[in-house]
Coordinates of C-alpha atoms in Angstrom, one line a residue:
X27 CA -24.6 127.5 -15.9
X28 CA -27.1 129.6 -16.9
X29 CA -28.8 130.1 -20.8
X30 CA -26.6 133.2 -21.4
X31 CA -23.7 131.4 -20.8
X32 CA -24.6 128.5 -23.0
X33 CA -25.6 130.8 -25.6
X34 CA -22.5 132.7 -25.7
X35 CA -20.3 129.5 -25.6
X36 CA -22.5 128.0 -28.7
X37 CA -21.5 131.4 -30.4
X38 CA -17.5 131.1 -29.3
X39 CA -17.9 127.2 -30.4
X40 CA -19.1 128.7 -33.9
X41 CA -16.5 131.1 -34.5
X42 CA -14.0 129.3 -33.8
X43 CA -15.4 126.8 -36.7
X44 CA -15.7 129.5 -38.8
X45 CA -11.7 130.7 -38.2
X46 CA -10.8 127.1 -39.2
X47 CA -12.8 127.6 -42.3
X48 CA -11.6 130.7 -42.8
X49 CA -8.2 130.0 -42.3
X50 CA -8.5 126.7 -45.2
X51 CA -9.7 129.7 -47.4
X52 CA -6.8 131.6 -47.0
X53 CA -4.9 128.9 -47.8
X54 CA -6.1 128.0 -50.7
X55 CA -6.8 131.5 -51.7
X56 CA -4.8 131.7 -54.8
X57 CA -7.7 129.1 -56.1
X58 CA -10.6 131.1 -54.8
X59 CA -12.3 133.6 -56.3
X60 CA -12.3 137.1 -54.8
X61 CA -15.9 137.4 -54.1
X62 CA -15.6 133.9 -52.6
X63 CA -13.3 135.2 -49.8
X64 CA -15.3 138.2 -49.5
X65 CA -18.4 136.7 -48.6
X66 CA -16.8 134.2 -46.1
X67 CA -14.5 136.8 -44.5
X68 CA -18.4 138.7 -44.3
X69 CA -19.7 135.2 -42.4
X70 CA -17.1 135.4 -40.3
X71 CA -17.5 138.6 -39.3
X72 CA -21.3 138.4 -38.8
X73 CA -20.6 135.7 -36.1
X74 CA -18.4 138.2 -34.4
X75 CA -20.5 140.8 -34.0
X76 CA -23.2 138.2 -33.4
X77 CA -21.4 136.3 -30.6
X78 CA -20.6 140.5 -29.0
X79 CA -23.9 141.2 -29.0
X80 CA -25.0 138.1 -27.3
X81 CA -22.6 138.3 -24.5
X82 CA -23.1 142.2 -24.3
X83 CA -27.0 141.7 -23.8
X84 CA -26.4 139.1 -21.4
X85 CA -23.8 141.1 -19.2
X86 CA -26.9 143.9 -19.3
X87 CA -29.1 141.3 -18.6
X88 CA -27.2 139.7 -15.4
X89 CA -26.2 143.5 -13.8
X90 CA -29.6 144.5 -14.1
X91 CA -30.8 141.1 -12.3
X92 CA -28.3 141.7 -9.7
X93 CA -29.4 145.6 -9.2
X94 CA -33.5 144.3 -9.0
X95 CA -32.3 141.8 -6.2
X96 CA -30.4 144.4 -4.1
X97 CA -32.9 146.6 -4.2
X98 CA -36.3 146.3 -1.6
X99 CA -39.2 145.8 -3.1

């Protein structure tokens, strides 16, 4: 287990916090403000693209490690 992958897994662990959250806000979103769901439906969003980018720079990272050790020096 490298970095990447912890770094990505932290980000799934987060997201998935923030769907619980998000899902209580739904719920109760006859109590809520608009804005209020808005701005948490924005959060959640934010760690999505987040977490994508994370994994996506990593899988760049990994094939380009992999192509420097194939090749001779």
């Amino acid at each position: 287990v490298n970095a990447g992958v912890l770094k990505v897994k932290l980000a799934v662990a987060l997201i998935s916090i923030s769907s619980i959250h998000l899902l209580r806000t739904f719920i109760n979103a006859a109590h809520l403000e608009d804005r209020v769901v808005i701005i948490q439906v924005a959060i959640h969003v934010a760690f999505l693209v987040s977490a994508i980018a994370i994994a996506w720079a990593d899988k760049i990272m990994m094939q380009t490690l992999a192509l420097s050790h194939r090749t001779p020096h």
